[in-house]
Short mmCIF file of C-alpha atoms and ligand atoms in Angstrom, two decimals:
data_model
loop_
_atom_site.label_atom_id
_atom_site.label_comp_id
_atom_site.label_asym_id
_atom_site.label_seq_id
_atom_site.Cartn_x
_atom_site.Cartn_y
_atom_site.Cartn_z
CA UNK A 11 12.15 -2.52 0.51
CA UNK A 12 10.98 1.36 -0.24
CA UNK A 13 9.52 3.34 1.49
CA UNK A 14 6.51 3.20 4.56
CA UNK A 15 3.82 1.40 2.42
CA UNK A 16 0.69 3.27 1.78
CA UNK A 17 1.57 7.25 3.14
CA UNK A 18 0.86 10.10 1.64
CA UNK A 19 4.30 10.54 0.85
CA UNK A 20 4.76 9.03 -2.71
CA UNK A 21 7.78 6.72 -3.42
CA UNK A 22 10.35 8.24 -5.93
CA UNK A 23 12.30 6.82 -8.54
CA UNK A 24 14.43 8.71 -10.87
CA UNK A 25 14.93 7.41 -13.63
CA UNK A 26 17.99 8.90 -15.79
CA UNK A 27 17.73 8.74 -19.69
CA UNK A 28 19.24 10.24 -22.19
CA UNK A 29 16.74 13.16 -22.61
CA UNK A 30 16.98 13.84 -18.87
CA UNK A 31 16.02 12.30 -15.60
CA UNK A 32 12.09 11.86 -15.21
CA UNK A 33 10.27 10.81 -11.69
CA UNK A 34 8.85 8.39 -11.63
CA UNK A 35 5.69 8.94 -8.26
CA UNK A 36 3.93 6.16 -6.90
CA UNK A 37 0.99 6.50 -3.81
CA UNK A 38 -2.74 5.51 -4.02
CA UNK A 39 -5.00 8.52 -4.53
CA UNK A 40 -1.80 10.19 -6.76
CA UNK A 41 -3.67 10.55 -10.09
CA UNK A 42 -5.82 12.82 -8.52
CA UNK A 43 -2.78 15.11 -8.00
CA UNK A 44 -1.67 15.40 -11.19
CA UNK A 45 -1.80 19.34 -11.62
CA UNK A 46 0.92 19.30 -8.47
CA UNK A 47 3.07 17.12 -10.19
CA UNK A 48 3.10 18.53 -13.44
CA UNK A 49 3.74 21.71 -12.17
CA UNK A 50 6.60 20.16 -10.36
CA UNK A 51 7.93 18.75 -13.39
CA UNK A 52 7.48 22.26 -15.10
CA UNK A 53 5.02 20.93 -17.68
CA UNK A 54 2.80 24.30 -17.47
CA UNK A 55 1.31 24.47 -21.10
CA UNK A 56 -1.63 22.22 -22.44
CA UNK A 57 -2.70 18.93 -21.76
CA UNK A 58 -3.74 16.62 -24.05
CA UNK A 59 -5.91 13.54 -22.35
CA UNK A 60 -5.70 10.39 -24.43
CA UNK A 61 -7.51 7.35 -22.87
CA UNK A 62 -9.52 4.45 -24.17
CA UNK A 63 -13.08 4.52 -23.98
CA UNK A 64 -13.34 1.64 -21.29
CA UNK A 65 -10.21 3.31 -18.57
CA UNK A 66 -12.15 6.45 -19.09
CA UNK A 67 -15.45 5.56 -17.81
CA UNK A 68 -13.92 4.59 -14.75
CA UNK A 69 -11.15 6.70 -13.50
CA UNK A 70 -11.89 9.73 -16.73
CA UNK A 71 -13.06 12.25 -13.79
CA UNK A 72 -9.95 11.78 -11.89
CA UNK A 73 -7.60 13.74 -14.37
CA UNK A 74 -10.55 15.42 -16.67
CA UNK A 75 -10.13 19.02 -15.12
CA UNK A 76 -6.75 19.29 -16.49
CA UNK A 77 -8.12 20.16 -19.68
CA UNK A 78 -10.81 22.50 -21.32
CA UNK A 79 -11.02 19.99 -24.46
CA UNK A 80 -12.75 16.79 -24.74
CA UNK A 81 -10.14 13.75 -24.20
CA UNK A 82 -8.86 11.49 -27.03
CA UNK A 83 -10.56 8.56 -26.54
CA UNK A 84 -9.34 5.40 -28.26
CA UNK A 85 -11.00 1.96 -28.80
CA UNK A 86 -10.19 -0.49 -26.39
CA UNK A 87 -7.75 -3.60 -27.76
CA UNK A 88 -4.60 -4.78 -28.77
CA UNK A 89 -5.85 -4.74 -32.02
CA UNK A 90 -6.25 -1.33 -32.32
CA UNK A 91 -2.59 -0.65 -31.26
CA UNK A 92 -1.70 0.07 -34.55
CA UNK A 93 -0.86 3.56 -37.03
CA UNK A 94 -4.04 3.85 -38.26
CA UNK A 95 -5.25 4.89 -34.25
CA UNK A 96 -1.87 6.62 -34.14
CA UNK A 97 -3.47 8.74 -37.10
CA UNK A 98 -6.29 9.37 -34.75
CA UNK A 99 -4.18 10.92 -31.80
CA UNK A 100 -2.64 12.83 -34.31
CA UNK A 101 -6.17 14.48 -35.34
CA UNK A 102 -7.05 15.02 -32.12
CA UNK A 103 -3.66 16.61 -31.42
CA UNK A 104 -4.18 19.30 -34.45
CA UNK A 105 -7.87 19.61 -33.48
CA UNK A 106 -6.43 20.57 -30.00
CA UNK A 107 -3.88 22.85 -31.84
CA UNK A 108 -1.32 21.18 -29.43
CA UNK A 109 2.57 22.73 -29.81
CA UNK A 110 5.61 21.48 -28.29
CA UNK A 111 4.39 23.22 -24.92
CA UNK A 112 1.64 21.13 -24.42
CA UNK A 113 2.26 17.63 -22.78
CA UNK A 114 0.38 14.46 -23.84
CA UNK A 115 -1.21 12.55 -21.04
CA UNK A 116 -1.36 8.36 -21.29
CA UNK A 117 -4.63 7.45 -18.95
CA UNK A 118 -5.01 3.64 -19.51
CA UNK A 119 -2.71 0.25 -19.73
CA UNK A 120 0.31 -0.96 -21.30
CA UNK A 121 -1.88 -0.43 -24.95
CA UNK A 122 -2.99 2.98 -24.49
CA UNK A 123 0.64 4.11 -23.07
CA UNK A 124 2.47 2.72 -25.92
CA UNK A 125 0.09 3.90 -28.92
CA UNK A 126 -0.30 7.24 -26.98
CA UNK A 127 2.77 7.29 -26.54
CA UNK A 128 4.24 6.86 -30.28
CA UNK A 129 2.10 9.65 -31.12
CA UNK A 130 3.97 11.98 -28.82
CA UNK A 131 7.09 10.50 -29.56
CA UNK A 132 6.35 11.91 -32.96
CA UNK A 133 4.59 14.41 -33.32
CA UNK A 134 6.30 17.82 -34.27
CA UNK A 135 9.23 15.35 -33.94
CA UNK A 136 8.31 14.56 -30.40
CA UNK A 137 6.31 17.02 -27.51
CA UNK A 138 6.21 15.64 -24.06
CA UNK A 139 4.78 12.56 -22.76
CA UNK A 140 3.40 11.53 -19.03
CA UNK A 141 2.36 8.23 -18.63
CA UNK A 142 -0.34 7.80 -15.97
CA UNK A 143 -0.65 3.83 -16.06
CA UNK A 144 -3.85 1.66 -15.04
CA UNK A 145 -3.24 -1.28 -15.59
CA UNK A 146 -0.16 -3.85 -12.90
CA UNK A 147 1.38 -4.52 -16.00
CA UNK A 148 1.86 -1.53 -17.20
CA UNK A 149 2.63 0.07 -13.82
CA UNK A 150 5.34 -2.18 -13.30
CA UNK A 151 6.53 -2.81 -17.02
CA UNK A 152 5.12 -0.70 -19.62
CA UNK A 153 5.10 2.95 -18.42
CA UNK A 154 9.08 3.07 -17.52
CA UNK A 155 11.69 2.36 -19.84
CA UNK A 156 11.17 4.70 -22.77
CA UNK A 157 9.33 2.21 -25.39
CA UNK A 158 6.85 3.46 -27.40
CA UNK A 159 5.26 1.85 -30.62
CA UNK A 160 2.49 -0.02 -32.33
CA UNK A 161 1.74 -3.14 -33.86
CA UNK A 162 2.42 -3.88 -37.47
CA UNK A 163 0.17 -6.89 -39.28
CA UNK A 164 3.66 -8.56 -39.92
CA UNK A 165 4.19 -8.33 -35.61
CA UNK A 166 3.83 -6.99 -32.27
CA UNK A 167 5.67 -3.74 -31.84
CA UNK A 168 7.24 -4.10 -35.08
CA UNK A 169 6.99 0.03 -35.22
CA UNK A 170 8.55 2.14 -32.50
CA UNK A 171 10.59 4.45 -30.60
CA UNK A 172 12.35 5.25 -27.82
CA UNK A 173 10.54 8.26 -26.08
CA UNK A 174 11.30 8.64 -22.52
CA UNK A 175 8.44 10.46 -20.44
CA UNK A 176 8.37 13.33 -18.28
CA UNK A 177 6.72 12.24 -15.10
CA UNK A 178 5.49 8.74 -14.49
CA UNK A 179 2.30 8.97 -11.97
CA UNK A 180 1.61 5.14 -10.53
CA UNK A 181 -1.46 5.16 -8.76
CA UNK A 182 -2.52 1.77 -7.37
CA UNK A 183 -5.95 2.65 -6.47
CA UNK A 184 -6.87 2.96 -10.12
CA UNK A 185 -6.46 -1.39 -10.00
CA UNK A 186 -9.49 -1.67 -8.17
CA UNK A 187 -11.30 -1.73 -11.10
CA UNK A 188 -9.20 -4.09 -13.03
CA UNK A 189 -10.52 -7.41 -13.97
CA UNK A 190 -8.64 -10.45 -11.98
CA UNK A 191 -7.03 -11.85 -14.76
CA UNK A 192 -5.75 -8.42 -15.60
CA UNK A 193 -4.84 -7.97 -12.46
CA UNK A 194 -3.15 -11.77 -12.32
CA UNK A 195 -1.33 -11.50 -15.80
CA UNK A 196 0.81 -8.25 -14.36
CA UNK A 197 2.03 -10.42 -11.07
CA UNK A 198 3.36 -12.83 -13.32
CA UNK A 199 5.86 -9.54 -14.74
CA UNK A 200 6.50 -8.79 -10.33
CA UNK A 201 7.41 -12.70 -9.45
CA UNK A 202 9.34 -12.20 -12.65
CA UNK A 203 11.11 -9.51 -10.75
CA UNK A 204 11.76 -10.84 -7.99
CA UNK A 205 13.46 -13.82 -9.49
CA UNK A 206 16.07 -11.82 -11.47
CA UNK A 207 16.85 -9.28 -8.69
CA UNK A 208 15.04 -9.59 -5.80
CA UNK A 209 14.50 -12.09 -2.96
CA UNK A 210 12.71 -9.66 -0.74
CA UNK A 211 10.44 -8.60 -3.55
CA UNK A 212 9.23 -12.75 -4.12
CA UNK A 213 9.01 -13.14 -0.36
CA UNK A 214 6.43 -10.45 -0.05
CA UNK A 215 4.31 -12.33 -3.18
CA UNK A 216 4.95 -15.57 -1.20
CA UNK A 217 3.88 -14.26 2.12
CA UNK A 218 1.02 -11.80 1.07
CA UNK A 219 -0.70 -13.18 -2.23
CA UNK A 220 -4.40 -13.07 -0.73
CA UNK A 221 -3.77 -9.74 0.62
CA UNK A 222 -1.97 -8.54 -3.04
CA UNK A 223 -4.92 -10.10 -4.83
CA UNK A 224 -7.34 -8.18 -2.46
CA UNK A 225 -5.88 -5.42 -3.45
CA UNK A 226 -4.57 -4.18 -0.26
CA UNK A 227 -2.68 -0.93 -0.55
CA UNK A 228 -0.04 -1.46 1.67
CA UNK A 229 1.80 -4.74 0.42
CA UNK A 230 0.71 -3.76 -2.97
CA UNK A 231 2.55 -0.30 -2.75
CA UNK A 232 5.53 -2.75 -1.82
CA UNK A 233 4.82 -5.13 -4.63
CA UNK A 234 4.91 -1.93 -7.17
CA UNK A 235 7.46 0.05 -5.70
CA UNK A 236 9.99 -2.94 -5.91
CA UNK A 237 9.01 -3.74 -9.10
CA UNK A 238 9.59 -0.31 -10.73
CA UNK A 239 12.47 0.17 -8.67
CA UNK A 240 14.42 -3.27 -10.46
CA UNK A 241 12.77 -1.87 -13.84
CA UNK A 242 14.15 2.10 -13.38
CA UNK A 243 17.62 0.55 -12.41
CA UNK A 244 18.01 -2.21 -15.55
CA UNK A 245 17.06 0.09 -17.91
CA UNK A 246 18.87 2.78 -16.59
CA UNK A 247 22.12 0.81 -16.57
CA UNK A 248 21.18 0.10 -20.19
CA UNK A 249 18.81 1.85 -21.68
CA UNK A 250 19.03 -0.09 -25.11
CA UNK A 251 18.21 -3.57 -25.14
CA UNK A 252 22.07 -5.44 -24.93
CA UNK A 253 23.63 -6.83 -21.98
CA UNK A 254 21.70 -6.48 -18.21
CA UNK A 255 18.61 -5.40 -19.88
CA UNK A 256 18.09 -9.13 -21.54
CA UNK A 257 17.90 -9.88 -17.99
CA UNK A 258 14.05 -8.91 -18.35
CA UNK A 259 13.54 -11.29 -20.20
CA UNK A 260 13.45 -14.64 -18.19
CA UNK A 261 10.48 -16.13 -18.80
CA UNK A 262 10.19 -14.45 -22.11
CA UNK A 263 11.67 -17.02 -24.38
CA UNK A 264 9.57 -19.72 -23.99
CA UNK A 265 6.50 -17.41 -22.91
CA UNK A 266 6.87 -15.43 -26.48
CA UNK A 267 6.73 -18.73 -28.19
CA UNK A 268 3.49 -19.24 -26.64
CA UNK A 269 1.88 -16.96 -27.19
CA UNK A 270 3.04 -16.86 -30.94
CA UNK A 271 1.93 -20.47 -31.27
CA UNK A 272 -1.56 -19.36 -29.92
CA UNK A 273 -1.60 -16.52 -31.85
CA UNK A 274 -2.01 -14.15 -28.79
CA UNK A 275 -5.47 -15.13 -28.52
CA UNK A 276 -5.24 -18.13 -25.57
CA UNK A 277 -2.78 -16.20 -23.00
CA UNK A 278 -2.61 -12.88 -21.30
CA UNK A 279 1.14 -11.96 -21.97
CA UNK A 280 1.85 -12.53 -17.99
CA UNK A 281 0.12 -15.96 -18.34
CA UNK A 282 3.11 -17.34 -21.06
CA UNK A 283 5.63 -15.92 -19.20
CA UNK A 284 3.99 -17.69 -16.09
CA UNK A 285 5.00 -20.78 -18.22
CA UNK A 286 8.53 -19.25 -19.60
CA UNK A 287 9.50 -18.75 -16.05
CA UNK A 288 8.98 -22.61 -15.14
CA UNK A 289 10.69 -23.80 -17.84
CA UNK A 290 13.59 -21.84 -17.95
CA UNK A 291 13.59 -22.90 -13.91
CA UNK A 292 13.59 -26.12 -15.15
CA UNK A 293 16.45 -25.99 -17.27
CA UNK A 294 18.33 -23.73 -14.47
CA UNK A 295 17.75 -26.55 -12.05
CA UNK A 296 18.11 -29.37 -14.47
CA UNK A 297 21.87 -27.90 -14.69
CA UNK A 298 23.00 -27.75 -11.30
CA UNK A 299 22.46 -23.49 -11.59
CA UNK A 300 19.34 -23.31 -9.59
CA UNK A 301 18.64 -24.84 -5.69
CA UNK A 302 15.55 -27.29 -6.58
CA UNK A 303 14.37 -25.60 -3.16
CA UNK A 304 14.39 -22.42 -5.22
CA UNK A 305 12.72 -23.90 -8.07
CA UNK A 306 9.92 -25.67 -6.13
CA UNK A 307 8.90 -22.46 -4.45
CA UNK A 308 9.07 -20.80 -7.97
CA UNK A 309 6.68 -23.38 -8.89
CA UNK A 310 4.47 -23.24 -5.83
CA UNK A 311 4.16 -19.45 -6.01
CA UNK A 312 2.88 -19.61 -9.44
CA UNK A 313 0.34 -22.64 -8.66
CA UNK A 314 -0.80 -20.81 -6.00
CA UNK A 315 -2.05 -17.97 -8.22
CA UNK A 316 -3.86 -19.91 -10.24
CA UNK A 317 -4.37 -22.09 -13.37
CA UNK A 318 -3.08 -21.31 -16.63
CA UNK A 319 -4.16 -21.84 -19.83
CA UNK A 320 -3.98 -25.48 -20.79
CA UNK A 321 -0.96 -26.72 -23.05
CA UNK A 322 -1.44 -30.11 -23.65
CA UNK A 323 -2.60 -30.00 -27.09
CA UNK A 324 0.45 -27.90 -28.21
CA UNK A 325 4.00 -29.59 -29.24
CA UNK A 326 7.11 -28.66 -28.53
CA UNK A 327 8.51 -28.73 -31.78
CA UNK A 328 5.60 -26.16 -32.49
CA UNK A 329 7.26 -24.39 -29.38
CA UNK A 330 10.90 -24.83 -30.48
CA UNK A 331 10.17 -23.32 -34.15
CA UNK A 332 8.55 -20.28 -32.94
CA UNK A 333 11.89 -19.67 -30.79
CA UNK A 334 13.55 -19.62 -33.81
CA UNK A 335 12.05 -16.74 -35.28
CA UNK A 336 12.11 -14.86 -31.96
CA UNK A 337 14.20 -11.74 -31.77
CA UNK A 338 16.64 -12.73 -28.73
CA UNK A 339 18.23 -14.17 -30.88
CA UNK A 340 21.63 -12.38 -31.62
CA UNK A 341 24.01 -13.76 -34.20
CA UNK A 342 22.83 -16.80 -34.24
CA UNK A 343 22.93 -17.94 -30.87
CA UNK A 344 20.01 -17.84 -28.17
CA UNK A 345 20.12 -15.37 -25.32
CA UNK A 346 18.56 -17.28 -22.32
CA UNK A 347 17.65 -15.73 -19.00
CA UNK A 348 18.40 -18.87 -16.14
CA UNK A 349 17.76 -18.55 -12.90
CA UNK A 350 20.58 -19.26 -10.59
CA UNK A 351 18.67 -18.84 -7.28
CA UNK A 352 15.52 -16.50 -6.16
CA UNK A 353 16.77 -12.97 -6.57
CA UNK A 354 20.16 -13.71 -9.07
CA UNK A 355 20.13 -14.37 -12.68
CA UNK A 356 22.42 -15.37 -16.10
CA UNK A 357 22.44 -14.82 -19.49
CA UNK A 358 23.48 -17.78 -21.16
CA UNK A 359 23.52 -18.75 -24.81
CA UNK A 360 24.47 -22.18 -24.92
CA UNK A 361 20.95 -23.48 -23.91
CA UNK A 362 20.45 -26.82 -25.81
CA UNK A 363 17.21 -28.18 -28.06
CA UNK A 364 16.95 -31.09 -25.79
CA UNK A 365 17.42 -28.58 -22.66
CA UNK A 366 14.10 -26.88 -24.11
CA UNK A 367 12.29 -29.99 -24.89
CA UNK A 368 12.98 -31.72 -21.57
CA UNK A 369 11.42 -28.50 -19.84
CA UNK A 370 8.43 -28.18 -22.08
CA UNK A 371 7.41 -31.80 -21.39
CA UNK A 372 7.62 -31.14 -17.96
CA UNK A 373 5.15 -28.28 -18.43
CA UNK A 374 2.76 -31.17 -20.40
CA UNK A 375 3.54 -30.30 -23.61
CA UNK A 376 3.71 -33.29 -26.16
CA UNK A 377 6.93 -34.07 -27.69
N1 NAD B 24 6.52 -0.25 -23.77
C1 NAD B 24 6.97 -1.27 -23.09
O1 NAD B 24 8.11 -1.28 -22.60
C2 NAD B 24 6.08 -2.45 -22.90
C3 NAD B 24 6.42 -3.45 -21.96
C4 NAD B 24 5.52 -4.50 -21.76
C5 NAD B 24 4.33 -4.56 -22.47
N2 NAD B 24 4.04 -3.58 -23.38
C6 NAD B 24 2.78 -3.63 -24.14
O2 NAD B 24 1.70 -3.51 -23.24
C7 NAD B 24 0.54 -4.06 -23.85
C8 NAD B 24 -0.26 -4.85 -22.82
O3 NAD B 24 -0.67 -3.95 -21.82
P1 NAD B 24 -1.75 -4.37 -20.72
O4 NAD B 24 -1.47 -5.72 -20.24
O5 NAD B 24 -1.81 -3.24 -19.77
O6 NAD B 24 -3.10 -4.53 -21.56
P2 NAD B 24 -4.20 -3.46 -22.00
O7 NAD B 24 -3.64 -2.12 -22.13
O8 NAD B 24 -4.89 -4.04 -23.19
O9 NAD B 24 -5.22 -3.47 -20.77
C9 NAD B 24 -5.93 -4.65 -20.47
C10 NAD B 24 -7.43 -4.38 -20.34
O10 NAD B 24 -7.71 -3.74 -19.10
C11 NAD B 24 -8.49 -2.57 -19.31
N3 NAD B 24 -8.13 -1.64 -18.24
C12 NAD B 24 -7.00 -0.94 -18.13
N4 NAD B 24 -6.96 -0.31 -16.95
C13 NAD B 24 -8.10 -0.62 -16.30
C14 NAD B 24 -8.63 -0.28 -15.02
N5 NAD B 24 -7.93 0.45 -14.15
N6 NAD B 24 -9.84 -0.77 -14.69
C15 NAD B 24 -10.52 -1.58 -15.55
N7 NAD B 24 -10.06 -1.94 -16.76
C16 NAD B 24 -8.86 -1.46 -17.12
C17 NAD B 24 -8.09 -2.14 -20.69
O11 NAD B 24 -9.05 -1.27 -21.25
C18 NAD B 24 -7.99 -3.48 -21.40
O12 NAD B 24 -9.26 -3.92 -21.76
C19 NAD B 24 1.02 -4.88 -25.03
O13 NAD B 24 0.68 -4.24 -26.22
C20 NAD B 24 2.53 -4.91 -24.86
O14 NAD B 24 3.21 -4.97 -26.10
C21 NAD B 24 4.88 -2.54 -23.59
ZN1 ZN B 25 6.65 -9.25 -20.29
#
């Protein structure tokens, strides 16, 4: 595990790319540090503040002196993740006479970082980008990895780009003012670490979830650090989405088809994957792949944080068609993250109908 939790010394993570290597700094109290940083990172012309109007009431003050000019502030929402608010940054970009000196900075969740985030990725063709996350998802998720884009009415992140920051600033003292079911949705994304590459990572959920959920800096720093760590390094191996990348996205089959079914509006994106994760546990363990020791604590760990939405009125041939639209699949065949024991994983692609249906009734889903 990285690093002695909770110091003033932040954890490190470089993360190459293919416009350079950018830090990624985590260590409670480091947004108020920013002007260090950035000069570290050599980012010494403007700033641009973009934020939504909710993040900025509560943490605004921590980063506001690093510009003379009032902040972009954007309406809080999925909803508004679209190009229409791009065209707002954009505005307040020109109003702000920004050049390809000045550096955009992200101040808000997974939302706010991508829609900021495609507007710097485009603008004059692309100025500089730090992401200073607030919400567990996107501190762990989100913020590293390069994707930027907005929603589309035809789908989620239908519009985007690949637009790799400059400094990634993880603070998790901004989560004390996350909701719980914020704060619950983005542990879903760290168990879902911890099953593809780390043991260590899903003992510390296991053995500290109070503490986590009380927000306790130290095995929170652990929980993040991890996390980004097993991020940084699978998109870093393969920073386009083929291959060890896919790997991110147990949980995500079923999960996606959830949420598509529910039209986004029943689950928090961590909540469906808190699903996707059992069932594709199920079908890991179902097939000899995965210890049914492993899967039961799988299974306890995510009763233990809570209930989820209920499924029972949804079918799984509802289920089933929606994974047939979903994009993992690749010439025809599904790509399916299995477990094969806390801390390993495999892509497969030869994951049966009946495979799927046998797990979703075991979640309580009708036939
Ligand atoms: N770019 C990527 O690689 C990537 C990866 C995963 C998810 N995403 C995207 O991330 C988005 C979801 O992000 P999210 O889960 O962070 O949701 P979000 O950005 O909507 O934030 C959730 C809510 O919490 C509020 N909030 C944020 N920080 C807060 C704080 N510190 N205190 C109090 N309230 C706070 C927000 O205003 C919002 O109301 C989706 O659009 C998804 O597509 C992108
Ligand atoms: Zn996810």
């Amino acid at each position: 595990m990285t690093g002695p939790a909770a110091s003033a010394t932040p954890v490190r993570i470089d993360v190459p790319s293919r416009a350079g290597a950018y830090p990624v700094m985590i260590a409670p109290g480091i947004s108020n540090r920013l002007p260090r940083l950035l000069e570290d990172v050599r980012r010494r012309g403007k700033c641009v503040l973009v934020s939504n109007v909710t993040v900025w009431r509560f943490h605004g003050e921590r980063i506001r002196d690093l510009s003379a000019d009032e902040p972009i502030l954007l309406p809080d929402g999925e909803r508004f993740k679209t190009l229409q608010i791009v065209g707002r940054v954009y505005e307040g970009l020109i109003r702000a006479r920004a050049d390809r000196g000045s550096t955009v900075i992200a101040l808000g969740g997974g939302v706010l970082g991508d829609t900021a985030g495609f507007a710097a990725a485009t603008y004059l063709r692309g100025i500089p980008l730090v992401h200073v996350p607030t919400t567990l998802l996107a501190q762990v998720d989100s913020a590293i990895g390069g994707k930027v884009g907005v929603n589309h009415a035809a789908g989620k992140n239908l519009i985007g780009s690949f637009h790799p920051p400059a400094l990634v600033a993880i603070d998790p003292e901004l989560l004390a003012t996350l909701p719980r079911r914020e704060f619950r949705a983005g542990l879903y994304e760290t168990i879902k670490y911890g099953v593809i590459a780390s043991r260590p990572l899903f003992d510390v959920l296991n053995e500290s979830l109070s503490a986590v959920f009380a927000r306790d800096p130290a095995p929170l720093m652990r929980v993040i650090a991890e996390s980004c760590g097993i991020k940084a390094r699978v998109v870093t191996e393969d920073e386009h989405e083929t291959g060890i990348r896919r790997t991110l996205n147990f949980g995500h089959t079923v999960g996606h088809a959830l949420e598509a079914v529910t039209k986004y509006r029943r689950f928090r994106h961590g909540e469906a994957v808190g699903y996707g994760m059992l069932a594709a546990a199920h079908i890991g363990a179902s097939r000899g792949a995965m210890p049914p020791d492993d899967q039961e604590a799988l299974a306890r760990l995510i009763r233990a944080m809570g209930p989820l939405p209920a499924v029972g009125d949804l079918s799984a041939g509802q289920i089933l068609d929606a994974i047939g639209h979903d994009k993992k699949i690749v010439n025809g065949r599904l790509h399916f993250v299995l477990p094969k024991a806390i801390g390993t994983c495999e892509v497969v692609d030869d994951v049966t109908t009946e495979e799927i249906e046998r797990a979703l009734a075991a979640l309580g889903l009708a036939r």
